[in-house]
């Protein structure tokens, strides 16, 4: 059974950094593409980033403008999302997702078979 467990969310001030973690079990990370989505109150889920398995290639949403970095540790079976220069508009629940096919660009939410429970990120002064 594949499980994805996010951690690392919290309440921070604008301009701060956070690192989210996604611990995967029941799968080998090298065989899956792992992504992050977020959902703010009253808004639809939007893709944030995706990282592929064997080649470690990455994709990001244009609106991030280089503030976030996705990485993975296949030995620890964990994917990370480093978030820098956080803004109030980054406030959302962040979800870790997985799919067997490579991600080219940012696949939509329906194209991911496995989802974590989410972790809340709140950016507020």
PDB file of C-alpha atoms in Angstrom:
ATOM      1  CA  UNK A   1       0.000   0.000   0.000  1.00  0.00           C
ATOM      2  CA  UNK A   2       1.443   3.329  -1.068  1.00  0.00           C
ATOM      3  CA  UNK A   3       1.388   6.065   1.530  1.00  0.00           C
ATOM      4  CA  UNK A   4       2.616   9.637   1.364  1.00  0.00           C
ATOM      5  CA  UNK A   5       3.028  11.602   4.584  1.00  0.00           C
ATOM      6  CA  UNK A   6       3.779  15.328   4.510  1.00  0.00           C
ATOM      7  CA  UNK A   7       5.390  17.289   7.302  1.00  0.00           C
ATOM      8  CA  UNK A   8       7.099  20.604   7.881  1.00  0.00           C
ATOM      9  CA  UNK A   9       4.211  23.012   7.556  1.00  0.00           C
ATOM     10  CA  UNK A  10       3.619  25.807  10.009  1.00  0.00           C
ATOM     11  CA  UNK A  11       3.015  29.496  10.562  1.00  0.00           C
ATOM     12  CA  UNK A  12       5.750  31.839   9.387  1.00  0.00           C
ATOM     13  CA  UNK A  13       6.203  35.515   8.610  1.00  0.00           C
ATOM     14  CA  UNK A  14       6.507  36.892   5.072  1.00  0.00           C
ATOM     15  CA  UNK A  15      10.021  36.487   3.723  1.00  0.00           C
ATOM     16  CA  UNK A  16      10.680  33.360   5.765  1.00  0.00           C
ATOM     17  CA  UNK A  17      11.565  29.875   4.575  1.00  0.00           C
ATOM     18  CA  UNK A  18      10.096  26.446   5.178  1.00  0.00           C
ATOM     19  CA  UNK A  19      11.037  22.988   4.033  1.00  0.00           C
ATOM     20  CA  UNK A  20       8.270  20.491   3.503  1.00  0.00           C
ATOM     21  CA  UNK A  21       8.975  16.774   3.512  1.00  0.00           C
ATOM     22  CA  UNK A  22       7.056  13.938   1.902  1.00  0.00           C
ATOM     23  CA  UNK A  23       7.908  10.517   3.283  1.00  0.00           C
ATOM     24  CA  UNK A  24       6.856   7.736   0.944  1.00  0.00           C
ATOM     25  CA  UNK A  25       6.220   4.100   1.822  1.00  0.00           C
ATOM     26  CA  UNK A  26       5.089   1.170  -0.257  1.00  0.00           C
ATOM     27  CA  UNK A  27       6.962   2.371  -3.334  1.00  0.00           C
ATOM     28  CA  UNK A  28      10.459   2.986  -4.570  1.00  0.00           C
ATOM     29  CA  UNK A  29      10.889   6.656  -5.345  1.00  0.00           C
ATOM     30  CA  UNK A  30      13.087   5.989  -8.350  1.00  0.00           C
ATOM     31  CA  UNK A  31      10.102   4.464 -10.153  1.00  0.00           C
ATOM     32  CA  UNK A  32       7.662   7.324  -9.541  1.00  0.00           C
ATOM     33  CA  UNK A  33       7.246  10.985 -10.277  1.00  0.00           C
ATOM     34  CA  UNK A  34       6.499  12.961  -7.119  1.00  0.00           C
ATOM     35  CA  UNK A  35       4.807  16.314  -7.106  1.00  0.00           C
ATOM     36  CA  UNK A  36       3.400  18.998  -4.864  1.00  0.00           C
ATOM     37  CA  UNK A  37       0.027  20.670  -5.120  1.00  0.00           C
ATOM     38  CA  UNK A  38      -1.464  23.362  -2.962  1.00  0.00           C
ATOM     39  CA  UNK A  39      -4.959  24.520  -2.223  1.00  0.00           C
ATOM     40  CA  UNK A  40      -5.811  27.861  -0.691  1.00  0.00           C
ATOM     41  CA  UNK A  41      -9.200  28.519   0.947  1.00  0.00           C
ATOM     42  CA  UNK A  42     -11.891  28.948  -1.686  1.00  0.00           C
ATOM     43  CA  UNK A  43      -9.540  28.128  -4.552  1.00  0.00           C
ATOM     44  CA  UNK A  44      -8.855  25.121  -6.725  1.00  0.00           C
ATOM     45  CA  UNK A  45      -5.832  22.933  -6.262  1.00  0.00           C
ATOM     46  CA  UNK A  46      -2.864  24.136  -8.266  1.00  0.00           C
ATOM     47  CA  UNK A  47       0.327  22.386  -9.232  1.00  0.00           C
ATOM     48  CA  UNK A  48       3.495  23.611  -7.583  1.00  0.00           C
ATOM     49  CA  UNK A  49       6.274  21.328  -8.731  1.00  0.00           C
ATOM     50  CA  UNK A  50       7.158  17.816  -9.879  1.00  0.00           C
ATOM     51  CA  UNK A  51      10.327  15.735  -9.847  1.00  0.00           C
ATOM     52  CA  UNK A  52      10.933  12.598 -11.851  1.00  0.00           C
ATOM     53  CA  UNK A  53      12.403   9.363 -10.579  1.00  0.00           C
ATOM     54  CA  UNK A  54      15.457   8.160 -12.371  1.00  0.00           C
ATOM     55  CA  UNK A  55      16.487  11.378 -14.061  1.00  0.00           C
ATOM     56  CA  UNK A  56      15.639  13.800 -11.257  1.00  0.00           C
ATOM     57  CA  UNK A  57      14.355  16.316 -13.808  1.00  0.00           C
ATOM     58  CA  UNK A  58      12.114  18.962 -12.283  1.00  0.00           C
ATOM     59  CA  UNK A  59       9.250  21.227 -13.256  1.00  0.00           C
ATOM     60  CA  UNK A  60       7.832  24.282 -11.526  1.00  0.00           C
ATOM     61  CA  UNK A  61       4.829  26.530 -11.758  1.00  0.00           C
ATOM     62  CA  UNK A  62       5.702  29.805 -13.460  1.00  0.00           C
ATOM     63  CA  UNK A  63       4.196  31.883 -10.674  1.00  0.00           C
ATOM     64  CA  UNK A  64       6.846  30.653  -8.217  1.00  0.00           C
ATOM     65  CA  UNK A  65       9.583  32.651  -9.971  1.00  0.00           C
ATOM     66  CA  UNK A  66      12.360  30.487  -8.589  1.00  0.00           C
ATOM     67  CA  UNK A  67      11.438  30.722  -4.919  1.00  0.00           C
ATOM     68  CA  UNK A  68      10.776  26.995  -4.424  1.00  0.00           C
ATOM     69  CA  UNK A  69      13.078  24.022  -4.999  1.00  0.00           C
ATOM     70  CA  UNK A  70      12.026  20.380  -5.145  1.00  0.00           C
ATOM     71  CA  UNK A  71      14.485  17.594  -4.407  1.00  0.00           C
ATOM     72  CA  UNK A  72      14.440  13.938  -3.522  1.00  0.00           C
ATOM     73  CA  UNK A  73      16.472  11.445  -1.538  1.00  0.00           C
ATOM     74  CA  UNK A  74      15.788   8.002  -2.960  1.00  0.00           C
ATOM     75  CA  UNK A  75      17.667   6.325  -0.099  1.00  0.00           C
ATOM     76  CA  UNK A  76      15.425   7.957   2.507  1.00  0.00           C
ATOM     77  CA  UNK A  77      12.435   7.643   0.175  1.00  0.00           C
ATOM     78  CA  UNK A  78      11.652  11.290   0.840  1.00  0.00           C
ATOM     79  CA  UNK A  79      10.913  14.287  -1.354  1.00  0.00           C
ATOM     80  CA  UNK A  80      11.445  17.841  -0.156  1.00  0.00           C
ATOM     81  CA  UNK A  81      10.045  21.214  -1.116  1.00  0.00           C
ATOM     82  CA  UNK A  82      12.256  24.091  -0.028  1.00  0.00           C
ATOM     83  CA  UNK A  83      10.205  27.268   0.029  1.00  0.00           C
ATOM     84  CA  UNK A  84      11.993  30.609   0.289  1.00  0.00           C
ATOM     85  CA  UNK A  85      10.821  34.216   0.377  1.00  0.00           C
ATOM     86  CA  UNK A  86       7.365  33.116   1.401  1.00  0.00           C
ATOM     87  CA  UNK A  87       4.454  35.432   0.724  1.00  0.00           C
ATOM     88  CA  UNK A  88       0.965  35.588   2.232  1.00  0.00           C
ATOM     89  CA  UNK A  89      -0.409  34.251  -1.063  1.00  0.00           C
ATOM     90  CA  UNK A  90       1.581  31.048  -0.480  1.00  0.00           C
ATOM     91  CA  UNK A  91      -0.788  30.244   2.375  1.00  0.00           C
ATOM     92  CA  UNK A  92      -2.426  26.922   1.552  1.00  0.00           C
ATOM     93  CA  UNK A  93      -2.577  23.248   2.322  1.00  0.00           C
ATOM     94  CA  UNK A  94       0.290  21.559   0.508  1.00  0.00           C
ATOM     95  CA  UNK A  95      -0.189  18.034  -0.783  1.00  0.00           C
ATOM     96  CA  UNK A  96       2.398  15.495  -1.861  1.00  0.00           C
ATOM     97  CA  UNK A  97       1.361  13.359  -4.845  1.00  0.00           C
ATOM     98  CA  UNK A  98       2.746  10.443  -6.830  1.00  0.00           C
ATOM     99  CA  UNK A  99       2.287   8.912 -10.246  1.00  0.00           C
ATOM    100  CA  UNK A 100       3.983   6.143 -12.180  1.00  0.00           C
ATOM    101  CA  UNK A 101       4.486   8.110 -15.386  1.00  0.00           C
ATOM    102  CA  UNK A 102       7.064  10.832 -15.778  1.00  0.00           C
ATOM    103  CA  UNK A 103       5.885  14.374 -15.299  1.00  0.00           C
ATOM    104  CA  UNK A 104       6.503  16.661 -18.228  1.00  0.00           C
ATOM    105  CA  UNK A 105       5.379  20.119 -17.292  1.00  0.00           C
ATOM    106  CA  UNK A 106       2.904  20.040 -14.409  1.00  0.00           C
ATOM    107  CA  UNK A 107       0.265  17.330 -14.788  1.00  0.00           C
ATOM    108  CA  UNK A 108      -3.184  18.138 -13.463  1.00  0.00           C
ATOM    109  CA  UNK A 109      -4.430  16.709 -10.162  1.00  0.00           C
ATOM    110  CA  UNK A 110      -6.474  13.964 -11.836  1.00  0.00           C
ATOM    111  CA  UNK A 111      -3.267  12.500 -13.277  1.00  0.00           C
ATOM    112  CA  UNK A 112      -1.843  11.595  -9.874  1.00  0.00           C
ATOM    113  CA  UNK A 113      -3.019   8.342  -8.326  1.00  0.00           C
ATOM    114  CA  UNK A 114      -1.696   8.828  -4.800  1.00  0.00           C
ATOM    115  CA  UNK A 115      -2.118  11.766  -2.441  1.00  0.00           C
ATOM    116  CA  UNK A 116      -0.921  12.582   1.038  1.00  0.00           C
ATOM    117  CA  UNK A 117      -3.161  14.118   3.679  1.00  0.00           C
ATOM    118  CA  UNK A 118      -1.642  17.586   3.326  1.00  0.00           C
ATOM    119  CA  UNK A 119       0.219  19.976   5.568  1.00  0.00           C
ATOM    120  CA  UNK A 120      -0.857  23.536   6.332  1.00  0.00           C
ATOM    121  CA  UNK A 121       1.413  26.447   5.493  1.00  0.00           C
ATOM    122  CA  UNK A 122       0.374  29.859   6.762  1.00  0.00           C
ATOM    123  CA  UNK A 123       2.329  32.992   5.901  1.00  0.00           C
ATOM    124  CA  UNK A 124       1.225  35.928   7.979  1.00  0.00           C
ATOM    125  CA  UNK A 125       2.666  38.903   9.790  1.00  0.00           C
TER     126      UNK A 125
END
